[in-house]
Coordinates of C-alpha atoms in Angstrom, one line a residue:
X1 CA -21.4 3.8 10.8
X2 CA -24.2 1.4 12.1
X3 CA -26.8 4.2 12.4
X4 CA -27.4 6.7 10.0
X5 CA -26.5 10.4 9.9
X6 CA -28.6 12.7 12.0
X7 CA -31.1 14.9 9.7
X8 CA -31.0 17.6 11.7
X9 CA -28.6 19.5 12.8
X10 CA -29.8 19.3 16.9
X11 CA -27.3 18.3 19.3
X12 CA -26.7 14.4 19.9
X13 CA -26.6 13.3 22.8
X14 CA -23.5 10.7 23.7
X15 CA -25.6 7.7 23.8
X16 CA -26.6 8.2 20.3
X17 CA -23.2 9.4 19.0
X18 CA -21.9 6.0 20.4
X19 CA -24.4 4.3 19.1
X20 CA -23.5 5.8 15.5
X21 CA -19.9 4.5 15.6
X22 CA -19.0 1.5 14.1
X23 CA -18.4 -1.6 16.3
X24 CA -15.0 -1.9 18.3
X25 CA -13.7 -5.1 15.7
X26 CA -15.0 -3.3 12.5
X27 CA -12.7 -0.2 13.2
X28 CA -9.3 -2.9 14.5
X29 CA -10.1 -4.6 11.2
X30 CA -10.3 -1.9 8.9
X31 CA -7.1 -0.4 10.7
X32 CA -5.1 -3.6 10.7
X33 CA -5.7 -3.8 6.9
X34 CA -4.7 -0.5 6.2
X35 CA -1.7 -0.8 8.1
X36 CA -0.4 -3.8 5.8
X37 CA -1.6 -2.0 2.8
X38 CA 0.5 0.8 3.6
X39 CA 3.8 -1.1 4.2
X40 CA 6.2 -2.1 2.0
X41 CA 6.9 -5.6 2.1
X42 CA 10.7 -6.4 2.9
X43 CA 11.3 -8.4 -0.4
X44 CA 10.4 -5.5 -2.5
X45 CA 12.6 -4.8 -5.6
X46 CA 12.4 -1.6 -7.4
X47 CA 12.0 -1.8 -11.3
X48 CA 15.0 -2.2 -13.1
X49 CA 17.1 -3.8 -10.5
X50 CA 18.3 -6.7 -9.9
X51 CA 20.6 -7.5 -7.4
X52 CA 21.7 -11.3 -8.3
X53 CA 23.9 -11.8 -10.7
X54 CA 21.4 -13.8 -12.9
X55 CA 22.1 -12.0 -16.4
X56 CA 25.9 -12.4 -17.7
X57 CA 25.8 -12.0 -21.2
X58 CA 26.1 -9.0 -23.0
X59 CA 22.8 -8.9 -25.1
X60 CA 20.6 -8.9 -22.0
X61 CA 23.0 -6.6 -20.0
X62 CA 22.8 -4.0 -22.4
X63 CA 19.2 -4.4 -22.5
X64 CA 19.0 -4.2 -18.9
X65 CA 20.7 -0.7 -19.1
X66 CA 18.6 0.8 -21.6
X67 CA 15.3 0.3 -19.8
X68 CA 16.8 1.9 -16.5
X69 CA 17.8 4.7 -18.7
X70 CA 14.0 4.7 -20.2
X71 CA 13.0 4.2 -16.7
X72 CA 14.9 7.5 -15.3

């Protein structure tokens, strides 16, 4: 809000409720930020998984399967 709130409770008139609002660039801003936060990003990897093939052995696979269990 650039102005403000009213402090009484008297009806404003459209000039001054415009007025109030917050410039055109601050609210495309603010939106365009929110939009990315709410995205998920196309990389994204839930916990646990791991798609490549990167652990073999069986120390670290075992591993691996104990924390998804402690994860469910």
């Amino acid at each position: 809000m650039r102005a403000p709130p009213p402090q009484s409770k008297a009806a404003l008139s459209e000039r001054q409720f415009l007025e109030a609002l917050p410039a055109m660039n601050t609210s495309a801003t603010v939106l365009a930020v929110l939009w990315v936060l709410r995205n998920e990003p196309m990389d994204m990897r839930p916990l646990g998984r791991y798609p490549d093939r990167h652990f073999t052995e069986g120390a670290p696979r075992a591993r691996i399967r104990r924390f998804r269990r402690r994860l469910r």
